[in-house]
PDB file of C-alpha atoms in Angstrom:
ATOM      1  CA  MET A   1     -29.420  90.449  32.718  1.00 43.00           C
ATOM      2  CA  ALA A   2     -32.009  88.001  31.433  1.00 45.00           C
ATOM      3  CA  THR A   3     -31.216  86.518  28.045  1.00 45.00           C
ATOM      4  CA  PRO A   4     -34.180  86.562  25.629  1.00 45.00           C
ATOM      5  CA  ILE A   5     -35.167  83.246  24.128  1.00 37.00           C
ATOM      6  CA  TRP A   6     -34.278  84.600  20.694  1.00 37.00           C
ATOM      7  CA  ALA A   7     -30.662  85.359  21.616  1.00 45.00           C
ATOM      8  CA  PRO A   8     -28.217  83.516  19.353  1.00 50.00           C
ATOM      9  CA  GLY A   9     -25.691  82.699  22.066  1.00 51.00           C
ATOM     10  CA  VAL A  10     -25.632  79.751  24.428  1.00 46.00           C
ATOM     11  CA  ASN A  11     -23.884  80.715  27.652  1.00 49.00           C
ATOM     12  CA  GLY A  12     -20.841  78.776  28.696  1.00 55.00           C
ATOM     13  CA  PRO A  13     -17.698  77.715  26.804  1.00 56.00           C
ATOM     14  CA  GLU A  14     -18.545  74.021  27.154  1.00 64.00           C
ATOM     15  CA  LYS A  15     -21.565  74.373  24.856  1.00 75.00           C
ATOM     16  CA  PRO A  16     -21.589  75.263  21.155  1.00 77.00           C
ATOM     17  CA  ASN A  17     -22.195  78.906  20.454  1.00 75.00           C
ATOM     18  CA  THR A  18     -23.222  80.573  17.204  1.00 77.00           C
ATOM     19  CA  ALA A  19     -20.769  83.447  17.745  1.00 81.00           C
ATOM     20  CA  ARG A  20     -17.886  80.967  17.938  1.00 83.00           C
ATOM     21  CA  VAL A  21     -19.296  79.028  14.967  1.00 83.00           C
ATOM     22  CA  ARG A  22     -19.107  82.264  13.009  1.00 82.00           C
ATOM     23  CA  ASP A  23     -15.535  82.762  14.250  1.00 86.00           C
ATOM     24  CA  TYR A  24     -14.708  79.265  12.987  1.00 86.00           C
ATOM     25  CA  TRP A  25     -16.154  79.947   9.531  1.00 85.00           C
ATOM     26  CA  LEU A  26     -14.221  83.219   9.374  1.00 84.00           C
ATOM     27  CA  GLY A  27     -10.928  81.451  10.074  1.00 84.00           C
ATOM     28  CA  GLY A  28     -10.632  82.643  13.662  1.00 83.00           C
ATOM     29  CA  THR A  29      -9.076  80.719  16.518  1.00 82.00           C
ATOM     30  CA  HIS A  30     -11.609  81.333  19.297  1.00 84.00           C
ATOM     31  CA  ASN A  31     -13.781  78.261  18.839  1.00 86.00           C
ATOM     32  CA  THR A  32     -13.992  74.794  20.359  1.00 85.00           C
ATOM     33  CA  GLU A  33     -14.593  71.258  19.151  1.00 87.00           C
ATOM     34  CA  ALA A  34     -18.243  71.643  20.174  1.00 83.00           C
ATOM     35  CA  ASP A  35     -18.527  74.736  17.991  1.00 83.00           C
ATOM     36  CA  GLN A  36     -16.873  72.953  15.072  1.00 90.00           C
ATOM     37  CA  GLU A  37     -19.261  70.021  15.462  1.00 86.00           C
ATOM     38  CA  LEU A  38     -22.278  72.336  15.373  1.00 82.00           C
ATOM     39  CA  ALA A  39     -20.760  74.099  12.356  1.00 83.00           C
ATOM     40  CA  ALA A  40     -20.486  70.764  10.539  1.00 86.00           C
ATOM     41  CA  HIS A  41     -24.116  69.955  11.323  1.00 80.00           C
ATOM     42  CA  LEU A  42     -25.258  73.342  10.066  1.00 80.00           C
ATOM     43  CA  VAL A  43     -23.297  72.934   6.851  1.00 80.00           C
ATOM     44  CA  SER A  44     -24.821  69.518   6.268  1.00 79.00           C
ATOM     45  CA  ALA A  45     -28.237  71.208   6.171  1.00 74.00           C
ATOM     46  CA  ALA A  46     -27.140  74.420   4.458  1.00 75.00           C
ATOM     47  CA  PRO A  47     -23.773  74.068   2.667  1.00 76.00           C
ATOM     48  CA  HIS A  48     -23.657  77.744   1.677  1.00 75.00           C
ATOM     49  CA  LEU A  49     -23.664  79.117   5.262  1.00 79.00           C
ATOM     50  CA  PRO A  50     -19.873  79.616   5.576  1.00 81.00           C
ATOM     51  CA  TYR A  51     -19.962  81.537   2.287  1.00 81.00           C
ATOM     52  CA  LEU A  52     -22.787  83.721   3.559  1.00 80.00           C
ATOM     53  CA  CYS A  53     -20.873  84.383   6.768  1.00 82.00           C
ATOM     54  CA  ARG A  54     -17.685  85.345   4.930  1.00 85.00           C
ATOM     55  CA  THR A  55     -19.639  87.539   2.514  1.00 85.00           C
ATOM     56  CA  HIS A  56     -21.246  89.452   5.380  1.00 86.00           C
ATOM     57  CA  ARG A  57     -17.806  89.944   6.969  1.00 88.00           C
ATOM     58  CA  SER A  58     -16.247  91.141   3.720  1.00 90.00           C
ATOM     59  CA  TYR A  59     -19.109  93.612   3.455  1.00 94.00           C
ATOM     60  CA  LEU A  60     -18.336  94.888   6.969  1.00 95.00           C
ATOM     61  CA  GLY A  61     -14.829  95.736   5.853  1.00 95.00           C
ATOM     62  CA  ARG A  62     -16.074  97.646   2.820  1.00 96.00           C
ATOM     63  CA  VAL A  63     -18.600  99.605   4.898  1.00 98.00           C
ATOM     64  CA  VAL A  64     -16.001 100.525   7.511  1.00 98.00           C
ATOM     65  CA  ARG A  65     -13.523 101.647   4.857  1.00 97.00           C
ATOM     66  CA  ARG A  66     -16.224 103.773   3.187  1.00 98.00           C
ATOM     67  CA  LEU A  67     -17.088 105.357   6.538  1.00 98.00           C
ATOM     68  CA  THR A  68     -13.491 106.117   7.453  1.00 98.00           C
ATOM     69  CA  SER A  69     -13.040 107.735   4.038  1.00 97.00           C
ATOM     70  CA  LEU A  70     -15.957 109.998   5.007  1.00 97.00           C
ATOM     71  CA  GLY A  71     -14.234 110.957   8.254  1.00 97.00           C
ATOM     72  CA  VAL A  72     -16.126 108.693  10.645  1.00 98.00           C
ATOM     73  CA  ARG A  73     -13.933 107.518  13.508  1.00 98.00           C
ATOM     74  CA  GLN A  74     -16.504 106.155  15.992  1.00 98.00           C
ATOM     75  CA  PHE A  75     -18.410 102.886  15.776  1.00 98.00           C
ATOM     76  CA  ILE A  76     -20.969 100.902  17.743  1.00 98.00           C
ATOM     77  CA  ASP A  77     -21.059  97.332  16.446  1.00 98.00           C
ATOM     78  CA  LEU A  78     -24.281  95.673  17.617  1.00 98.00           C
ATOM     79  CA  GLY A  79     -24.365  91.886  17.828  1.00 93.00           C
ATOM     80  CA  SER A  80     -20.692  91.853  16.972  1.00 93.00           C
ATOM     81  CA  GLY A  81     -19.743  88.372  18.135  1.00 88.00           C
ATOM     82  CA  LEU A  82     -16.058  87.793  18.812  1.00 89.00           C
ATOM     83  CA  PRO A  83     -13.702  90.558  17.564  1.00 89.00           C
ATOM     84  CA  THR A  84     -11.157  88.204  16.044  1.00 83.00           C
ATOM     85  CA  ALA A  85     -11.371  88.186  12.233  1.00 81.00           C
ATOM     86  CA  ASP A  86     -11.413  91.429  10.215  1.00 88.00           C
ATOM     87  CA  ASN A  87     -13.546  93.212  12.784  1.00 93.00           C
ATOM     88  CA  VAL A  88     -14.008  96.977  12.920  1.00 97.00           C
ATOM     89  CA  HIS A  89     -10.955  97.838  14.999  1.00 97.00           C
ATOM     90  CA  LEU A  90      -8.758  95.725  12.722  1.00 95.00           C
ATOM     91  CA  VAL A  91     -10.078  97.412   9.567  1.00 97.00           C
ATOM     92  CA  ALA A  92      -9.920 100.882  11.143  1.00 97.00           C
ATOM     93  CA  PRO A  93      -7.155 100.743  13.771  1.00 96.00           C
ATOM     94  CA  ASP A  94      -7.393 104.483  14.518  1.00 96.00           C
ATOM     95  CA  ALA A  95     -11.117 104.325  15.283  1.00 98.00           C
ATOM     96  CA  ARG A  96     -12.870 104.135  18.624  1.00 98.00           C
ATOM     97  CA  VAL A  97     -15.146 101.116  18.792  1.00 98.00           C
ATOM     98  CA  VAL A  98     -17.702  99.646  21.175  1.00 98.00           C
ATOM     99  CA  TYR A  99     -18.621  96.041  20.473  1.00 98.00           C
ATOM    100  CA  VAL A 100     -21.962  94.847  21.835  1.00 98.00           C
ATOM    101  CA  ASP A 101     -23.145  91.280  22.309  1.00 94.00           C
ATOM    102  CA  ILE A 102     -25.892  89.800  24.442  1.00 92.00           C
ATOM    103  CA  ASP A 103     -24.072  86.602  25.404  1.00 89.00           C
ATOM    104  CA  PRO A 104     -22.033  86.974  28.638  1.00 91.00           C
ATOM    105  CA  ALA A 105     -19.600  84.241  27.585  1.00 87.00           C
ATOM    106  CA  VAL A 106     -18.937  85.949  24.256  1.00 89.00           C
ATOM    107  CA  ALA A 107     -18.598  89.360  25.913  1.00 93.00           C
ATOM    108  CA  SER A 108     -16.166  88.009  28.496  1.00 92.00           C
ATOM    109  CA  GLU A 109     -13.954  86.471  25.833  1.00 91.00           C
ATOM    110  CA  GLY A 110     -14.320  89.584  23.688  1.00 93.00           C
ATOM    111  CA  ARG A 111     -13.020  91.762  26.534  1.00 96.00           C
ATOM    112  CA  GLU A 112      -9.957  89.559  26.836  1.00 94.00           C
ATOM    113  CA  ILE A 113      -9.256  89.861  23.118  1.00 93.00           C
ATOM    114  CA  ILE A 114      -9.345  93.680  23.077  1.00 95.00           C
ATOM    115  CA  ALA A 115      -7.965  94.234  26.598  1.00 94.00           C
ATOM    116  CA  ASP A 116      -4.758  95.892  25.387  1.00 95.00           C
ATOM    117  CA  ASN A 117      -6.522  98.380  23.107  1.00 97.00           C
ATOM    118  CA  PRO A 118      -7.634 101.529  24.980  1.00 96.00           C
ATOM    119  CA  GLN A 119      -9.726 102.696  22.021  1.00 98.00           C
ATOM    120  CA  VAL A 120     -11.973  99.630  22.050  1.00 98.00           C
ATOM    121  CA  SER A 121     -14.567  98.478  24.593  1.00 98.00           C
ATOM    122  CA  TYR A 122     -16.834  95.467  24.832  1.00 98.00           C
ATOM    123  CA  LEU A 123     -20.338  95.755  26.274  1.00 98.00           C
ATOM    124  CA  CYS A 124     -22.581  92.853  27.266  1.00 97.00           C
ATOM    125  CA  ALA A 125     -26.066  94.099  26.454  1.00 97.00           C
ATOM    126  CA  ASP A 126     -29.219  93.440  24.468  1.00 96.00           C
ATOM    127  CA  LEU A 127     -29.141  95.505  21.279  1.00 97.00           C
ATOM    128  CA  CYS A 128     -32.927  95.859  21.606  1.00 97.00           C
ATOM    129  CA  HIS A 129     -32.408  98.206  24.585  1.00 97.00           C
ATOM    130  CA  PRO A 130     -30.838 101.285  22.958  1.00 98.00           C
ATOM    131  CA  GLU A 131     -31.018 103.440  26.078  1.00 97.00           C
ATOM    132  CA  LYS A 132     -29.004 100.941  28.110  1.00 97.00           C
ATOM    133  CA  VAL A 133     -26.426 100.606  25.350  1.00 98.00           C
ATOM    134  CA  LEU A 134     -26.016 104.342  24.772  1.00 98.00           C
ATOM    135  CA  ASP A 135     -25.945 105.180  28.498  1.00 98.00           C
ATOM    136  CA  SER A 136     -23.453 102.434  29.342  1.00 98.00           C
ATOM    137  CA  PRO A 137     -20.026 103.322  30.759  1.00 98.00           C
ATOM    138  CA  GLU A 138     -18.439 101.544  27.801  1.00 98.00           C
ATOM    139  CA  VAL A 139     -20.109 103.853  25.292  1.00 98.00           C
ATOM    140  CA  ARG A 140     -19.810 107.005  27.397  1.00 98.00           C
ATOM    141  CA  THR A 141     -16.096 106.584  28.088  1.00 98.00           C
ATOM    142  CA  THR A 142     -15.052 105.295  24.672  1.00 98.00           C
ATOM    143  CA  LEU A 143     -17.100 107.496  22.339  1.00 98.00           C
ATOM    144  CA  ASP A 144     -17.936 111.193  22.078  1.00 98.00           C
ATOM    145  CA  LEU A 145     -21.666 111.256  21.329  1.00 97.00           C
ATOM    146  CA  SER A 146     -21.496 114.934  20.418  1.00 97.00           C
ATOM    147  CA  GLU A 147     -19.723 113.779  17.244  1.00 98.00           C
ATOM    148  CA  PRO A 148     -21.058 111.477  14.495  1.00 98.00           C
ATOM    149  CA  VAL A 149     -21.129 107.751  15.239  1.00 98.00           C
ATOM    150  CA  ALA A 150     -21.661 104.831  12.883  1.00 98.00           C
ATOM    151  CA  VAL A 151     -24.004 102.132  14.167  1.00 98.00           C
ATOM    152  CA  LEU A 152     -23.353  98.760  12.534  1.00 98.00           C
ATOM    153  CA  VAL A 153     -25.944  95.978  12.650  1.00 97.00           C
ATOM    154  CA  LEU A 154     -24.453  93.333  10.406  1.00 94.00           C
ATOM    155  CA  ASP A 155     -25.501  89.704  10.085  1.00 87.00           C
ATOM    156  CA  VAL A 156     -27.560  89.835  13.289  1.00 91.00           C
ATOM    157  CA  LEU A 157     -31.043  91.265  12.639  1.00 94.00           C
ATOM    158  CA  HIS A 158     -32.294  87.860  11.506  1.00 87.00           C
ATOM    159  CA  PHE A 159     -32.028  86.889  15.183  1.00 87.00           C
ATOM    160  CA  VAL A 160     -34.421  89.700  16.215  1.00 93.00           C
ATOM    161  CA  PRO A 161     -38.126  88.829  15.861  1.00 92.00           C
ATOM    162  CA  ASP A 162     -40.756  91.231  14.606  1.00 94.00           C
ATOM    163  CA  GLU A 163     -42.322  91.438  18.065  1.00 95.00           C
ATOM    164  CA  ALA A 164     -39.116  93.096  19.306  1.00 95.00           C
ATOM    165  CA  GLU A 165     -39.902  95.920  16.833  1.00 96.00           C
ATOM    166  CA  PRO A 166     -36.413  96.241  15.303  1.00 96.00           C
ATOM    167  CA  HIS A 167     -37.507  99.249  13.214  1.00 97.00           C
ATOM    168  CA  LYS A 168     -38.252 101.221  16.382  1.00 97.00           C
ATOM    169  CA  VAL A 169     -35.084  99.946  18.042  1.00 98.00           C
ATOM    170  CA  LEU A 170     -32.840 101.208  15.235  1.00 98.00           C
ATOM    171  CA  ALA A 171     -34.744 104.503  15.089  1.00 98.00           C
ATOM    172  CA  LYS A 172     -34.032 105.068  18.793  1.00 98.00           C
ATOM    173  CA  TYR A 173     -30.293 104.635  18.212  1.00 98.00           C
ATOM    174  CA  MET A 174     -30.284 107.107  15.355  1.00 98.00           C
ATOM    175  CA  ASP A 175     -32.541 109.608  17.136  1.00 98.00           C
ATOM    176  CA  ALA A 176     -30.024 109.746  19.983  1.00 98.00           C
ATOM    177  CA  LEU A 177     -27.036 110.412  17.729  1.00 98.00           C
ATOM    178  CA  GLU A 178     -25.825 113.560  16.009  1.00 98.00           C
ATOM    179  CA  PRO A 179     -26.676 114.448  12.388  1.00 98.00           C
ATOM    180  CA  GLY A 180     -23.988 113.009  10.140  1.00 98.00           C
ATOM    181  CA  SER A 181     -24.121 109.685  11.965  1.00 98.00           C
ATOM    182  CA  TYR A 182     -24.598 106.531   9.927  1.00 98.00           C
ATOM    183  CA  LEU A 183     -26.484 103.255  10.078  1.00 98.00           C
ATOM    184  CA  GLY A 184     -24.944 100.283   8.279  1.00 98.00           C
ATOM    185  CA  LEU A 185     -26.687  96.948   8.198  1.00 96.00           C
ATOM    186  CA  SER A 186     -26.854  93.639   6.428  1.00 94.00           C
ATOM    187  CA  HIS A 187     -29.620  91.075   6.624  1.00 92.00           C
ATOM    188  CA  THR A 188     -29.999  87.476   5.530  1.00 85.00           C
ATOM    189  CA  CYS A 189     -33.230  87.508   3.577  1.00 83.00           C
ATOM    190  CA  ARG A 190     -36.244  85.271   3.331  1.00 76.00           C
ATOM    191  CA  ASP A 191     -36.260  82.733   0.536  1.00 67.00           C
ATOM    192  CA  PRO A 192     -37.479  79.139   0.131  1.00 63.00           C
ATOM    193  CA  PHE A 193     -33.961  77.688   0.306  1.00 65.00           C
ATOM    194  CA  MET A 194     -33.180  79.256   3.694  1.00 65.00           C
ATOM    195  CA  LEU A 195     -36.514  78.168   5.136  1.00 61.00           C
ATOM    196  CA  ALA A 196     -35.980  74.630   3.859  1.00 60.00           C
ATOM    197  CA  ALA A 197     -32.462  74.560   5.347  1.00 62.00           C
ATOM    198  CA  VAL A 198     -33.744  75.509   8.805  1.00 62.00           C
ATOM    199  CA  GLY A 199     -36.427  72.830   8.591  1.00 61.00           C
ATOM    200  CA  LEU A 200     -33.906  70.235   7.442  1.00 56.00           C
ATOM    201  CA  PHE A 201     -31.568  71.042  10.330  1.00 56.00           C
ATOM    202  CA  GLY A 202     -34.429  70.635  12.804  1.00 59.00           C
ATOM    203  CA  ALA A 203     -35.332  67.265  11.312  1.00 56.00           C
ATOM    204  CA  MET A 204     -31.737  66.011  11.300  1.00 55.00           C
ATOM    205  CA  TYR A 205     -30.442  67.460  14.585  1.00 49.00           C
ATOM    206  CA  GLY A 206     -33.460  68.155  16.765  1.00 55.00           C
ATOM    207  CA  ASP A 207     -31.316  67.943  19.910  1.00 57.00           C
ATOM    208  CA  GLN A 208     -28.857  70.629  18.749  1.00 57.00           C
ATOM    209  CA  PRO A 209     -29.242  74.282  19.824  1.00 55.00           C
ATOM    210  CA  LEU A 210     -30.528  76.559  17.101  1.00 58.00           C
ATOM    211  CA  PRO A 211     -31.923  80.075  17.581  1.00 63.00           C
ATOM    212  CA  THR A 212     -35.133  81.249  15.999  1.00 74.00           C
ATOM    213  CA  PHE A 213     -34.597  83.086  12.730  1.00 79.00           C
ATOM    214  CA  THR A 214     -36.630  85.903  11.193  1.00 86.00           C
ATOM    215  CA  PHE A 215     -35.686  86.109   7.527  1.00 84.00           C
ATOM    216  CA  ARG A 216     -37.066  89.312   5.984  1.00 91.00           C
ATOM    217  CA  TYR A 217     -37.631  90.422   2.411  1.00 89.00           C
ATOM    218  CA  PRO A 218     -35.360  93.113   0.884  1.00 90.00           C
ATOM    219  CA  GLU A 219     -38.181  95.672   0.896  1.00 93.00           C
ATOM    220  CA  GLN A 220     -38.465  95.177   4.659  1.00 94.00           C
ATOM    221  CA  VAL A 221     -34.739  95.816   5.028  1.00 94.00           C
ATOM    222  CA  VAL A 222     -35.099  99.108   3.135  1.00 96.00           C
ATOM    223  CA  GLN A 223     -37.647 100.225   5.725  1.00 96.00           C
ATOM    224  CA  PHE A 224     -34.995 100.082   8.465  1.00 97.00           C
ATOM    225  CA  PHE A 225     -33.560 103.241   6.851  1.00 98.00           C
ATOM    226  CA  ASP A 226     -36.793 105.272   6.987  1.00 96.00           C
ATOM    227  CA  GLY A 227     -36.057 108.990   7.369  1.00 96.00           C
ATOM    228  CA  MET A 228     -32.382 108.588   6.469  1.00 98.00           C
ATOM    229  CA  GLU A 229     -30.349 109.310   3.357  1.00 98.00           C
ATOM    230  CA  ILE A 230     -29.423 105.976   1.784  1.00 98.00           C
ATOM    231  CA  GLN A 231     -25.944 106.045   0.298  1.00 98.00           C
ATOM    232  CA  SER A 232     -24.973 104.625  -3.083  1.00 97.00           C
ATOM    233  CA  PRO A 233     -25.282 101.968  -4.377  1.00 96.00           C
ATOM    234  CA  GLY A 234     -28.467 101.618  -2.284  1.00 97.00           C
ATOM    235  CA  VAL A 235     -29.819  98.533  -0.544  1.00 96.00           C
ATOM    236  CA  VAL A 236     -28.546  95.760  -2.781  1.00 93.00           C
ATOM    237  CA  PRO A 237     -27.343  92.140  -2.659  1.00 91.00           C
ATOM    238  CA  ILE A 238     -24.199  92.249  -0.551  1.00 90.00           C
ATOM    239  CA  PRO A 239     -21.788  91.148  -3.307  1.00 88.00           C
ATOM    240  CA  LEU A 240     -22.896  94.192  -5.342  1.00 89.00           C
ATOM    241  CA  TRP A 241     -22.288  96.731  -2.565  1.00 94.00           C
ATOM    242  CA  GLU A 242     -19.076  98.451  -3.706  1.00 92.00           C
ATOM    243  CA  PRO A 243     -17.073  95.239  -4.270  1.00 88.00           C
ATOM    244  CA  ASP A 244     -13.329  95.505  -3.855  1.00 80.00           C
ATOM    245  CA  PRO A 245     -11.347  95.620  -7.113  1.00 77.00           C
ATOM    246  CA  GLY A 246     -10.282  92.101  -8.002  1.00 70.00           C
ATOM    247  CA  GLU A 247     -12.631  90.515  -5.480  1.00 67.00           C
ATOM    248  CA  VAL A 248     -14.284  87.347  -6.734  1.00 64.00           C
ATOM    249  CA  GLN A 249     -17.937  88.252  -7.094  1.00 61.00           C
ATOM    250  CA  ASP A 250     -20.861  85.937  -6.688  1.00 61.00           C
ATOM    251  CA  ARG A 251     -21.876  84.580 -10.075  1.00 57.00           C
ATOM    252  CA  ASN A 252     -25.537  85.329  -9.441  1.00 61.00           C
ATOM    253  CA  PRO A 253     -25.601  88.201  -6.941  1.00 65.00           C
ATOM    254  CA  GLU A 254     -29.272  88.853  -7.635  1.00 59.00           C
ATOM    255  CA  ASN A 255     -29.925  85.458  -6.035  1.00 56.00           C
ATOM    256  CA  PHE A 256     -27.796  86.133  -2.953  1.00 66.00           C
ATOM    257  CA  GLN A 257     -29.864  85.522   0.181  1.00 74.00           C
ATOM    258  CA  GLY A 258     -28.938  88.766   1.840  1.00 86.00           C
ATOM    259  CA  CYS A 259     -28.786  92.491   1.221  1.00 92.00           C
ATOM    260  CA  GLY A 260     -27.103  95.449   2.830  1.00 95.00           C
ATOM    261  CA  GLY A 261     -26.990  99.195   2.831  1.00 98.00           C
ATOM    262  CA  LEU A 262     -25.601 102.315   4.460  1.00 98.00           C
ATOM    263  CA  ALA A 263     -27.563 105.447   5.330  1.00 98.00           C
ATOM    264  CA  ARG A 264     -26.763 108.852   6.799  1.00 98.00           C
ATOM    265  CA  LYS A 265     -28.742 110.754   9.412  1.00 98.00           C
ATOM    266  CA  ILE A 266     -29.638 114.171   8.041  1.00 95.00           C
TER     267      ILE A 266
END
């Protein structure tokens, strides 16, 4: 499988990898010194990135708990990264889950992590090819597509460029699934600070690997749910999406560079 130039991973454990950087920021153990070095360089350009990463992951937990309360027991987690820190199968241990990541090194390590769990599979695939994902042995043997499925696309769509037509990609997933299925997503949004941080990183560490980002506006994120029934509280800054009681909320959630939402296929 050819890896698109926009893919966030860098094959091979000897090189830093954004999936393992995310694992490091989430307190996981599946990262290397090279990943930690890249993480330090990223933080030097954008100190808030670990916070953003943790906020997206906390949001994943809240979405999964909402879905399980609605009776959903099947999940496809697109662009999942390593399933090590508060991932879907850890939040919903009775659920059946297929993790999907484009990076062969990440997928290989992911399979090792979930090897003892018969309800969980790991697929190496490009999320922009819905037919290949949905027709894969991993999906067909793990999930029952005659029943509702929740598709999660969290903290990954900023890696997918407009020319890949992510709106059409997500629509193909939902068109193939039963009514009552759900789409949950989060997206780091476009703002001057994020754009400046990417430029600063390039100026400081031009020799370091960094994927191309497509930061979108919140109104563009809303459009990913076209034709679906958006659930309360709507598409909002992630800290405002059904925060856990007692959870420390962002002091200025309206300024949070990311929004999320959950919608139901009707």
